[in-house]
Amino acid sequence: MRDEGLSVPIIGVAKSGWDLNQFKKRAIDSLKHRGCIPESTSVQRLLGLLRYVDGDYSDANTFTRLRTQLGRRGAHCTTWRCHQACSRPWRMGLQSRGAPNNARLVIETPFGRDRATARTLSRLCSQYSAEENISRIDHYLGKEPVQNIVYTRFANSMFEPLWNRHHISSIQITMAESFGVQDRGQFYDETGALRDVMQNHMMQILAQLAMDPPTGEECEAMRDQKASLLRAVRPLDGTHVVRGQYEGYQSVPGVRTGSAVETFIAVKLFIESWRWAGVPIYIRVGKMLPVTATKIMVRFRRPPRESFDELVPPGSGYVRMRISPDVNIAVGVRVKLPGERMVGEDVEMTLTQHAPHLRPPYQRLLSDAVRGAGELFGRDDIIDAQWRIVEPILDNVTPVYQYALGAWGPDEALALIGVDGPWQNPKPVAATPA
């Protein structure tokens, strides 16, 4: 563990019935799990910064106690305060108690529950903090391989001429998790895969994949292009959505009996722009799937006619990006087999491969929030565009299908992708190619 020079208090808020010593013990246990030595100077410095407020976010008195902790620090230091919080509780907290002057607000996704509540929350935050001081945090944007999508596209001139409807036939994005909702039953049953992952993480990955190059070096140039791309995405409708729920979900503590909340969702999207018109984009996310991995597959069109007398699979040319848990970028091409006949086989060339030991995304994002660097955070118009895409399919407007534990979601997802399939299933970390 490194000493990054952090000198502001870190205030934990929970309804665990803990005191400060129990909070510190939890922190020590977590650090030990990551190989840190509790007696080290940096760990002891961190422990000295910890504060704890026990309470329920639904109780306004919790915010009174939190305000007291913040006020104590403010009386002795002019360093800005940085609050990480869940959208709905902070909505109540800001309305009832206000925020400290000059505060930087770090608000965790999902930002609101729909387009209307997100807009209301943005207006509320703007009453207490300027837009440049509001960091809508999406931890996917702090992942090094997600940032690498944009870098690889625009740092290599070989991709740009091909990155359009003339050469790309379809795009697939899969975010799979091999675990369930665990002890987050009550939260998840109020959120579901659509709000928890699709509306934010997956829309941001889509923006990175499909946006135009930023014009300028300022952070707003990058966010301007993301906003423009997301505004061009056609809003979803029920015919392009499949929702699923894994067997046993309703027995998880906190989940309502008869819940129709999805733990799996697959969608088919279109971007109404000259670059992407007519290119189908398939995205699926889910829990209790066979592996934990995030994978992107960009498929190229076949040549206008085959020059050799052979049957070539339609998906033989592609760019594959693996975002987690390991990181790699590869290109699929067709090469000739040895011999007299002009026939070939599909092979994959790995362009880059990294171990999964990268800087944790929250470490990067919280550091940026403290410094006031906004490039990796959601802007108000970007969040609004994301909600616009998914709003027509919120709140159980389509059936939810059961799927077995360890399956790749319900069979109906296969019908959704149809002739553009099959879905490209990520493989375990030890297997290559992924």
CSV table of C-alpha atoms in Angstrom, one decimal:
chain,number,residue,atom,x,y,z
A,1,MET,CA,0.0,0.0,0.0
A,2,ARG,CA,1.3,3.4,-1.0
A,3,ASP,CA,1.0,6.7,0.9
A,4,GLU,CA,-0.7,9.0,-1.6
A,5,GLY,CA,-0.6,12.0,0.6
A,6,LEU,CA,-4.3,11.9,1.4
A,7,SER,CA,-5.0,14.1,4.5
A,8,VAL,CA,-8.8,14.5,4.5
A,9,PRO,CA,-11.1,12.4,6.7
A,10,ILE,CA,-12.8,9.3,5.3
A,11,ILE,CA,-16.2,9.0,6.8
A,12,GLY,CA,-18.0,5.7,6.6
A,13,VAL,CA,-21.8,5.6,6.9
A,14,ALA,CA,-23.7,2.4,7.5
A,15,LYS,CA,-26.5,1.0,9.5
A,16,SER,CA,-24.4,-1.9,10.8
A,17,GLY,CA,-24.6,-1.0,14.5
A,18,TRP,CA,-20.8,-0.5,14.5
A,19,ASP,CA,-18.6,2.0,16.3
A,20,LEU,CA,-15.3,3.5,14.9
A,21,ASN,CA,-13.2,0.6,16.2
A,22,GLN,CA,-15.3,-1.9,14.4
A,23,PHE,CA,-15.0,0.2,11.2
A,24,LYS,CA,-11.3,0.3,11.5
A,25,LYS,CA,-11.1,-3.5,12.1
A,26,ARG,CA,-13.1,-4.0,8.9
A,27,ALA,CA,-10.6,-1.8,7.1
A,28,ILE,CA,-7.7,-3.7,8.5
A,29,ASP,CA,-9.2,-7.0,7.5
A,30,SER,CA,-9.7,-5.8,3.9
A,31,LEU,CA,-6.1,-4.4,3.7
A,32,LYS,CA,-4.7,-7.7,5.0
A,33,HIS,CA,-6.7,-9.5,2.3
A,34,ARG,CA,-4.8,-7.4,-0.3
A,35,GLY,CA,-1.4,-8.1,1.3
A,36,CYS,CA,-0.9,-4.9,3.3
A,37,ILE,CA,0.9,-4.8,6.6
A,38,PRO,CA,-1.4,-3.3,9.3
A,39,GLU,CA,1.6,-1.9,11.2
A,40,SER,CA,3.0,0.0,8.3
A,41,THR,CA,3.2,3.8,8.4
A,42,SER,CA,0.8,4.2,5.5
A,43,VAL,CA,-1.9,2.0,6.9
A,44,GLN,CA,-1.6,3.6,10.3
A,45,ARG,CA,-2.0,7.0,8.6
A,46,LEU,CA,-5.1,5.8,6.8
A,47,LEU,CA,-6.6,4.4,10.0
A,48,GLY,CA,-6.1,7.8,11.6
A,49,LEU,CA,-8.2,9.4,8.9
A,50,LEU,CA,-11.2,7.1,9.4
A,51,ARG,CA,-14.5,8.4,10.9
A,52,TYR,CA,-17.7,6.5,11.3
A,53,VAL,CA,-21.4,7.5,11.4
A,54,ASP,CA,-23.9,4.8,12.3
A,55,GLY,CA,-27.3,5.3,10.8
A,56,ASP,CA,-29.9,4.6,8.1
A,57,TYR,CA,-29.9,6.9,5.1
A,58,SER,CA,-33.7,7.0,5.3
A,59,ASP,CA,-33.4,8.7,8.7
A,60,ALA,CA,-32.7,12.5,8.4
A,61,ASN,CA,-30.8,12.4,11.7
A,62,THR,CA,-28.1,10.4,10.0
A,63,PHE,CA,-27.3,13.4,7.8
A,64,THR,CA,-27.2,15.7,10.9
A,65,ARG,CA,-24.5,13.5,12.4
A,66,LEU,CA,-22.7,13.3,9.0
A,67,ARG,CA,-22.8,17.1,8.7
A,68,THR,CA,-21.3,17.4,12.2
A,69,GLN,CA,-18.4,15.2,11.2
A,70,LEU,CA,-17.8,17.3,8.1
A,71,GLY,CA,-18.2,20.5,10.0
A,72,ARG,CA,-15.5,19.5,12.5
A,73,ARG,CA,-13.0,19.1,9.7
A,74,GLY,CA,-14.1,22.3,8.0
A,75,ALA,CA,-13.3,24.3,11.2
A,76,HIS,CA,-9.7,23.3,11.0
A,77,CYS,CA,-8.9,23.0,7.3
A,78,THR,CA,-9.8,24.6,4.0
A,79,THR,CA,-9.4,21.4,2.0
A,80,TRP,CA,-12.6,20.6,0.0
A,81,ARG,CA,-14.8,17.8,1.2
A,82,CYS,CA,-15.5,14.9,-1.1
A,83,HIS,CA,-18.7,12.8,-0.4
A,84,GLN,CA,-19.3,9.5,-2.1
A,85,ALA,CA,-23.0,8.5,-1.8
A,86,CYS,CA,-25.9,6.7,-3.4
A,87,SER,CA,-28.2,8.9,-5.4
A,88,ARG,CA,-31.5,8.5,-3.7
A,89,PRO,CA,-30.3,8.9,-0.1
A,90,TRP,CA,-28.3,12.0,-1.0
A,91,ARG,CA,-31.3,13.5,-2.7
A,92,MET,CA,-33.0,13.4,0.7
A,93,GLY,CA,-29.9,14.5,2.5
A,94,LEU,CA,-29.3,17.5,0.3
A,95,GLN,CA,-32.9,18.6,0.5
A,96,SER,CA,-33.2,18.3,4.3
A,97,ARG,CA,-29.8,19.4,5.4
A,98,GLY,CA,-27.9,21.0,2.6
A,99,ALA,CA,-24.3,20.4,1.6
A,100,PRO,CA,-21.2,22.2,3.0
A,101,ASN,CA,-20.1,25.2,1.1
A,102,ASN,CA,-17.7,24.5,-1.8
A,103,ALA,CA,-18.3,20.8,-1.5
A,104,ARG,CA,-17.4,18.3,-4.3
A,105,LEU,CA,-20.2,15.8,-4.7
A,106,VAL,CA,-19.3,12.3,-5.8
A,107,ILE,CA,-22.5,10.5,-6.6
A,108,GLU,CA,-22.6,6.8,-7.3
A,109,THR,CA,-24.6,5.4,-10.2
A,110,PRO,CA,-27.3,4.6,-10.9
A,111,PHE,CA,-28.0,8.4,-11.0
A,112,GLY,CA,-31.7,8.5,-10.4
A,113,ARG,CA,-34.3,5.8,-11.2
A,114,ASP,CA,-35.4,7.2,-14.6
A,115,ARG,CA,-35.0,10.2,-16.8
A,116,ALA,CA,-37.3,12.4,-14.7
A,117,THR,CA,-35.7,11.6,-11.3
A,118,ALA,CA,-32.2,12.0,-12.8
A,119,ARG,CA,-33.1,15.5,-14.0
A,120,THR,CA,-34.6,16.3,-10.6
A,121,LEU,CA,-31.5,15.1,-8.9
A,122,SER,CA,-29.2,17.2,-11.2
A,123,ARG,CA,-31.3,20.3,-10.5
A,124,LEU,CA,-31.1,19.6,-6.8
A,125,CYS,CA,-27.3,19.1,-6.9
A,126,SER,CA,-26.8,22.3,-8.9
A,127,GLN,CA,-28.4,24.3,-6.1
A,128,TYR,CA,-25.5,23.4,-3.8
A,129,SER,CA,-22.6,22.8,-6.1
A,130,ALA,CA,-21.5,23.9,-9.6
A,131,GLU,CA,-21.5,21.3,-12.4
A,132,GLU,CA,-17.7,21.1,-12.4
A,133,ASN,CA,-17.8,20.1,-8.8
A,134,ILE,CA,-20.3,17.3,-9.3
A,135,SER,CA,-18.8,13.9,-10.1
A,136,ARG,CA,-21.3,11.3,-11.3
A,137,ILE,CA,-19.1,8.3,-10.7
A,138,ASP,CA,-19.3,5.2,-12.9
A,139,HIS,CA,-16.5,2.9,-11.9
A,140,TYR,CA,-16.3,1.4,-15.4
A,141,LEU,CA,-14.8,4.6,-16.6
A,142,GLY,CA,-12.0,4.2,-14.2
A,143,LYS,CA,-11.0,0.9,-15.6
A,144,GLU,CA,-7.7,1.0,-17.6
A,145,PRO,CA,-8.9,-1.3,-20.4
A,146,VAL,CA,-12.1,0.8,-20.9
A,147,GLN,CA,-9.9,3.9,-21.3
A,148,ASN,CA,-7.8,1.8,-23.7
A,149,ILE,CA,-10.8,1.4,-26.1
A,150,VAL,CA,-10.6,5.1,-27.0
A,151,TYR,CA,-6.9,5.2,-27.0
A,152,THR,CA,-6.4,2.2,-29.3
A,153,ARG,CA,-9.0,3.5,-31.7
A,154,PHE,CA,-7.6,7.0,-32.1
A,155,ALA,CA,-3.9,6.4,-31.6
A,156,ASN,CA,-3.7,4.0,-34.6
A,157,SER,CA,-4.8,5.2,-38.0
A,158,MET,CA,-5.4,1.7,-39.2
A,159,PHE,CA,-8.7,1.4,-37.4
A,160,GLU,CA,-10.5,4.6,-38.3
A,161,PRO,CA,-11.0,3.9,-42.0
A,162,LEU,CA,-12.7,0.6,-41.1
A,163,TRP,CA,-14.7,1.8,-38.1
A,164,ASN,CA,-18.0,2.4,-39.8
A,165,ARG,CA,-21.1,0.8,-41.4
A,166,HIS,CA,-19.3,0.1,-44.6
A,167,HIS,CA,-16.9,-2.4,-43.0
A,168,ILE,CA,-18.5,-3.5,-39.7
A,169,SER,CA,-21.5,-5.8,-39.8
A,170,SER,CA,-22.3,-6.0,-36.0
A,171,ILE,CA,-21.0,-5.4,-32.5
A,172,GLN,CA,-21.5,-7.5,-29.4
A,173,ILE,CA,-20.8,-6.5,-25.8
A,174,THR,CA,-21.1,-9.1,-23.0
A,175,MET,CA,-20.7,-8.4,-19.3
A,176,ALA,CA,-21.0,-11.8,-17.5
A,177,GLU,CA,-20.9,-12.4,-13.7
A,178,SER,CA,-20.7,-16.0,-12.3
A,179,PHE,CA,-22.1,-14.9,-9.0
A,180,GLY,CA,-25.5,-13.8,-7.8
A,181,VAL,CA,-26.8,-10.8,-5.9
A,182,GLN,CA,-25.4,-12.3,-2.6
A,183,ASP,CA,-26.3,-10.0,0.3
A,184,ARG,CA,-27.5,-7.1,-1.8
A,185,GLY,CA,-31.0,-8.6,-2.3
A,186,GLN,CA,-33.0,-5.5,-1.2
A,187,PHE,CA,-30.9,-3.1,-3.2
A,188,TYR,CA,-30.9,-5.2,-6.3
A,189,ASP,CA,-34.6,-5.9,-6.2
A,190,GLU,CA,-35.1,-2.1,-6.4
A,191,THR,CA,-32.6,-1.7,-9.3
A,192,GLY,CA,-32.2,-4.8,-11.5
A,193,ALA,CA,-29.7,-5.4,-14.3
A,194,LEU,CA,-31.1,-2.7,-16.5
A,195,ARG,CA,-30.6,0.2,-14.0
A,196,ASP,CA,-27.6,-1.3,-12.3
A,197,VAL,CA,-25.4,-2.1,-15.3
A,198,MET,CA,-27.0,-1.6,-18.7
A,199,GLN,CA,-28.1,2.1,-18.3
A,200,ASN,CA,-24.7,3.2,-17.2
A,201,HIS,CA,-21.7,0.9,-17.6
A,202,MET,CA,-22.7,-0.6,-20.9
A,203,MET,CA,-23.8,2.7,-22.4
A,204,GLN,CA,-20.4,4.2,-21.5
A,205,ILE,CA,-18.6,1.3,-23.2
A,206,LEU,CA,-20.8,1.8,-26.3
A,207,ALA,CA,-19.9,5.5,-26.3
A,208,GLN,CA,-16.2,4.6,-26.2
A,209,LEU,CA,-16.6,2.2,-29.0
A,210,ALA,CA,-18.7,4.3,-31.4
A,211,MET,CA,-17.9,8.0,-30.6
A,212,ASP,CA,-16.2,10.2,-33.1
A,213,PRO,CA,-12.7,11.5,-32.3
A,214,PRO,CA,-12.6,14.3,-29.8
A,215,THR,CA,-11.7,17.7,-31.3
A,216,GLY,CA,-9.4,19.3,-28.7
A,217,GLU,CA,-7.5,18.2,-25.7
A,218,GLU,CA,-9.8,19.5,-23.0
A,219,CYS,CA,-11.7,16.9,-21.0
A,220,GLU,CA,-15.0,18.4,-22.3
A,221,ALA,CA,-14.0,17.5,-25.9
A,222,MET,CA,-14.2,13.8,-25.0
A,223,ARG,CA,-17.4,14.2,-23.1
A,224,ASP,CA,-18.9,16.2,-26.0
A,225,GLN,CA,-18.4,13.3,-28.4
A,226,LYS,CA,-19.8,10.8,-25.9
A,227,ALA,CA,-22.9,12.9,-25.5
A,228,SER,CA,-23.4,13.3,-29.2
A,229,LEU,CA,-23.1,9.6,-29.8
A,230,LEU,CA,-25.5,8.6,-27.0
A,231,ARG,CA,-28.1,11.2,-28.3
A,232,ALA,CA,-28.0,9.4,-31.6
A,233,VAL,CA,-28.9,5.9,-30.1
A,234,ARG,CA,-32.4,4.9,-31.0
A,235,PRO,CA,-34.5,4.4,-27.7
A,236,LEU,CA,-35.1,0.8,-27.0
A,237,ASP,CA,-38.5,-0.9,-27.4
A,238,GLY,CA,-39.9,-4.2,-26.2
A,239,THR,CA,-39.2,-6.1,-29.4
A,240,HIS,CA,-35.5,-5.6,-29.0
A,241,VAL,CA,-35.2,-6.6,-25.3
A,242,VAL,CA,-35.0,-10.0,-23.5
A,243,ARG,CA,-35.0,-10.1,-19.7
A,244,GLY,CA,-34.2,-13.0,-17.5
A,245,GLN,CA,-34.0,-14.0,-13.9
A,246,TYR,CA,-31.9,-16.8,-12.5
A,247,GLU,CA,-33.4,-19.7,-10.7
A,248,GLY,CA,-33.4,-19.2,-6.9
A,249,TYR,CA,-33.2,-15.4,-7.1
A,250,GLN,CA,-36.5,-15.0,-5.2
A,251,SER,CA,-35.2,-16.9,-2.3
A,252,VAL,CA,-32.4,-14.3,-1.7
A,253,PRO,CA,-33.0,-12.3,1.6
A,254,GLY,CA,-34.5,-8.9,0.7
A,255,VAL,CA,-36.0,-10.0,-2.6
A,256,ARG,CA,-39.8,-9.6,-2.9
A,257,THR,CA,-41.9,-12.7,-3.4
A,258,GLY,CA,-43.0,-12.9,-7.0
A,259,SER,CA,-40.4,-10.3,-8.1
A,260,ALA,CA,-40.1,-9.7,-11.8
A,261,VAL,CA,-36.8,-7.8,-11.5
A,262,GLU,CA,-34.3,-9.0,-14.1
A,263,THR,CA,-30.9,-10.4,-13.3
A,264,PHE,CA,-30.1,-10.8,-17.0
A,265,ILE,CA,-30.9,-8.5,-19.9
A,266,ALA,CA,-30.0,-8.5,-23.6
A,267,VAL,CA,-30.8,-5.7,-26.0
A,268,LYS,CA,-30.4,-4.8,-29.7
A,269,LEU,CA,-29.5,-1.2,-30.4
A,270,PHE,CA,-29.1,1.0,-33.4
A,271,ILE,CA,-27.3,4.3,-33.7
A,272,GLU,CA,-29.0,6.8,-36.1
A,273,SER,CA,-25.9,8.4,-37.6
A,274,TRP,CA,-24.1,8.3,-41.0
A,275,ARG,CA,-21.2,6.3,-39.4
A,276,TRP,CA,-23.4,3.6,-37.9
A,277,ALA,CA,-26.7,3.5,-39.7
A,278,GLY,CA,-27.9,-0.1,-40.0
A,279,VAL,CA,-25.3,-1.7,-37.8
A,280,PRO,CA,-26.9,-3.8,-35.1
A,281,ILE,CA,-25.3,-3.6,-31.6
A,282,TYR,CA,-26.1,-6.4,-29.2
A,283,ILE,CA,-25.4,-6.0,-25.5
A,284,ARG,CA,-26.1,-8.5,-22.7
A,285,VAL,CA,-25.4,-8.5,-19.0
A,286,GLY,CA,-26.3,-11.0,-16.4
A,287,LYS,CA,-25.6,-12.7,-13.1
A,288,MET,CA,-25.0,-16.5,-12.4
A,289,LEU,CA,-23.6,-17.0,-15.9
A,290,PRO,CA,-20.8,-19.5,-16.5
A,291,VAL,CA,-17.9,-17.0,-16.1
A,292,THR,CA,-17.1,-13.5,-14.8
A,293,ALA,CA,-15.7,-11.5,-17.8
A,294,THR,CA,-16.4,-8.5,-20.0
A,295,LYS,CA,-15.9,-8.9,-23.8
A,296,ILE,CA,-16.4,-6.9,-26.9
A,297,MET,CA,-16.6,-8.4,-30.4
A,298,VAL,CA,-16.6,-6.1,-33.5
A,299,ARG,CA,-17.3,-8.2,-36.6
A,300,PHE,CA,-16.2,-7.0,-40.0
A,301,ARG,CA,-18.2,-7.6,-43.2
A,302,ARG,CA,-16.9,-10.2,-45.7
A,303,PRO,CA,-15.5,-9.0,-49.0
A,304,PRO,CA,-18.2,-8.2,-51.7
A,305,ARG,CA,-17.4,-11.5,-53.3
A,306,GLU,CA,-15.3,-14.5,-52.3
A,307,SER,CA,-12.2,-14.9,-54.5
A,308,PHE,CA,-11.6,-18.5,-53.7
A,309,ASP,CA,-13.7,-21.6,-53.9
A,310,GLU,CA,-14.5,-22.2,-50.3
A,311,LEU,CA,-17.2,-21.7,-47.7
A,312,VAL,CA,-16.0,-18.9,-45.3
A,313,PRO,CA,-17.8,-18.4,-42.0
A,314,PRO,CA,-19.5,-15.0,-41.9
A,315,GLY,CA,-17.7,-14.1,-38.7
A,316,SER,CA,-14.1,-14.8,-39.7
A,317,GLY,CA,-12.9,-11.2,-39.5
A,318,TYR,CA,-13.2,-9.3,-36.2
A,319,VAL,CA,-11.6,-7.2,-33.5
A,320,ARG,CA,-11.9,-8.7,-30.0
A,321,MET,CA,-11.4,-6.7,-26.8
A,322,ARG,CA,-11.4,-8.3,-23.4
A,323,ILE,CA,-11.9,-5.8,-20.6
A,324,SER,CA,-12.0,-8.0,-17.5
A,325,PRO,CA,-10.8,-9.9,-15.6
A,326,ASP,CA,-7.7,-10.1,-17.9
A,327,VAL,CA,-7.1,-7.6,-20.6
A,328,ASN,CA,-6.3,-8.3,-24.2
A,329,ILE,CA,-7.0,-7.0,-27.8
A,330,ALA,CA,-6.9,-9.4,-30.7
A,331,VAL,CA,-7.7,-9.5,-34.4
A,332,GLY,CA,-9.3,-12.4,-36.2
A,333,VAL,CA,-8.1,-13.0,-39.8
A,334,ARG,CA,-8.2,-15.7,-42.4
A,335,VAL,CA,-5.0,-17.2,-43.7
A,336,LYS,CA,-4.2,-19.9,-46.2
A,337,LEU,CA,-3.6,-23.5,-45.2
A,338,PRO,CA,-0.4,-25.2,-46.4
A,339,GLY,CA,-0.9,-27.1,-49.7
A,340,GLU,CA,-1.9,-26.7,-53.3
A,341,ARG,CA,-5.5,-25.7,-52.7
A,342,MET,CA,-6.5,-22.0,-52.1
A,343,VAL,CA,-8.3,-22.7,-48.9
A,344,GLY,CA,-7.8,-21.2,-45.5
A,345,GLU,CA,-8.6,-21.1,-41.8
A,346,ASP,CA,-9.5,-18.5,-39.2
A,347,VAL,CA,-6.7,-17.5,-36.9
A,348,GLU,CA,-6.4,-14.9,-34.1
A,349,MET,CA,-3.5,-12.5,-33.7
A,350,THR,CA,-3.1,-11.1,-30.2
A,351,LEU,CA,-2.1,-7.5,-30.3
A,352,THR,CA,-1.7,-6.9,-26.6
A,353,GLN,CA,-2.3,-8.8,-23.4
A,354,HIS,CA,-2.0,-7.6,-19.8
A,355,ALA,CA,-2.2,-9.2,-16.4
A,356,PRO,CA,-5.3,-8.3,-14.4
A,357,HIS,CA,-3.2,-6.5,-11.8
A,358,LEU,CA,-4.1,-2.9,-12.7
A,359,ARG,CA,-4.9,0.2,-10.6
A,360,PRO,CA,-8.3,-0.2,-9.0
A,361,PRO,CA,-10.9,2.1,-10.8
A,362,TYR,CA,-12.2,3.7,-7.6
A,363,GLN,CA,-8.6,4.7,-6.6
A,364,ARG,CA,-8.3,6.6,-9.9
A,365,LEU,CA,-11.7,8.1,-9.9
A,366,LEU,CA,-11.7,9.3,-6.3
A,367,SER,CA,-8.3,10.8,-6.8
A,368,ASP,CA,-9.6,12.6,-9.9
A,369,ALA,CA,-12.7,13.8,-7.9
A,370,VAL,CA,-10.5,15.3,-5.2
A,371,ARG,CA,-8.3,17.1,-7.9
A,372,GLY,CA,-11.4,18.3,-9.8
A,373,ALA,CA,-10.5,16.4,-13.0
A,374,GLY,CA,-13.8,15.6,-14.7
A,375,GLU,CA,-13.0,13.7,-17.9
A,376,LEU,CA,-13.9,10.2,-16.4
A,377,PHE,CA,-17.2,11.3,-14.9
A,378,GLY,CA,-20.7,11.4,-16.3
A,379,ARG,CA,-21.9,14.8,-17.3
A,380,ASP,CA,-25.5,15.9,-16.9
A,381,ASP,CA,-26.3,15.7,-20.6
A,382,ILE,CA,-24.6,12.3,-20.9
A,383,ILE,CA,-26.6,10.8,-18.0
A,384,ASP,CA,-29.8,12.2,-19.6
A,385,ALA,CA,-29.0,10.6,-22.9
A,386,GLN,CA,-28.4,7.3,-21.2
A,387,TRP,CA,-31.8,7.3,-19.5
A,388,ARG,CA,-33.4,8.4,-22.8
A,389,ILE,CA,-32.2,5.2,-24.4
A,390,VAL,CA,-33.6,2.8,-21.8
A,391,GLU,CA,-36.6,4.7,-20.5
A,392,PRO,CA,-39.2,3.0,-22.8
A,393,ILE,CA,-38.3,-0.5,-21.3
A,394,LEU,CA,-38.2,0.4,-17.6
A,395,ASP,CA,-40.3,-1.3,-15.0
A,396,ASN,CA,-41.2,-4.7,-16.4
A,397,VAL,CA,-42.7,-3.8,-19.8
A,398,THR,CA,-41.4,-7.1,-21.2
A,399,PRO,CA,-41.7,-10.6,-19.8
A,400,VAL,CA,-38.9,-12.0,-17.5
A,401,TYR,CA,-37.8,-15.6,-18.3
A,402,GLN,CA,-36.2,-18.0,-15.9
A,403,TYR,CA,-32.8,-19.4,-16.7
A,404,ALA,CA,-30.7,-22.1,-15.0
A,405,LEU,CA,-27.7,-21.3,-12.8
A,406,GLY,CA,-24.6,-21.4,-15.0
A,407,ALA,CA,-26.5,-20.9,-18.3
A,408,TRP,CA,-25.9,-18.0,-20.7
A,409,GLY,CA,-29.3,-16.5,-19.8
A,410,PRO,CA,-32.7,-17.6,-21.2
A,411,ASP,CA,-33.0,-19.2,-24.7
A,412,GLU,CA,-35.0,-16.2,-25.9
A,413,ALA,CA,-31.7,-14.2,-26.1
A,414,LEU,CA,-30.6,-16.5,-29.0
A,415,ALA,CA,-33.7,-15.4,-30.9
A,416,LEU,CA,-32.9,-11.8,-30.3
A,417,ILE,CA,-29.5,-12.0,-32.0
A,418,GLY,CA,-30.8,-14.2,-34.8
A,419,VAL,CA,-28.7,-14.3,-38.0
A,420,ASP,CA,-26.1,-11.9,-36.5
A,421,GLY,CA,-25.3,-14.6,-33.9
A,422,PRO,CA,-24.3,-16.6,-32.3
A,423,TRP,CA,-23.4,-14.8,-29.1
A,424,GLN,CA,-19.7,-14.9,-28.5
A,425,ASN,CA,-19.4,-16.3,-25.0
A,426,PRO,CA,-16.3,-15.2,-23.0
A,427,LYS,CA,-14.1,-18.1,-21.8
A,428,PRO,CA,-12.4,-18.4,-18.4
A,429,VAL,CA,-9.2,-16.5,-17.8
A,430,ALA,CA,-6.9,-19.6,-18.2
A,431,ALA,CA,-8.3,-20.3,-21.7
A,432,THR,CA,-7.0,-18.6,-24.8
A,433,PRO,CA,-8.3,-17.1,-27.0
A,434,ALA,CA,-11.0,-15.6,-24.8
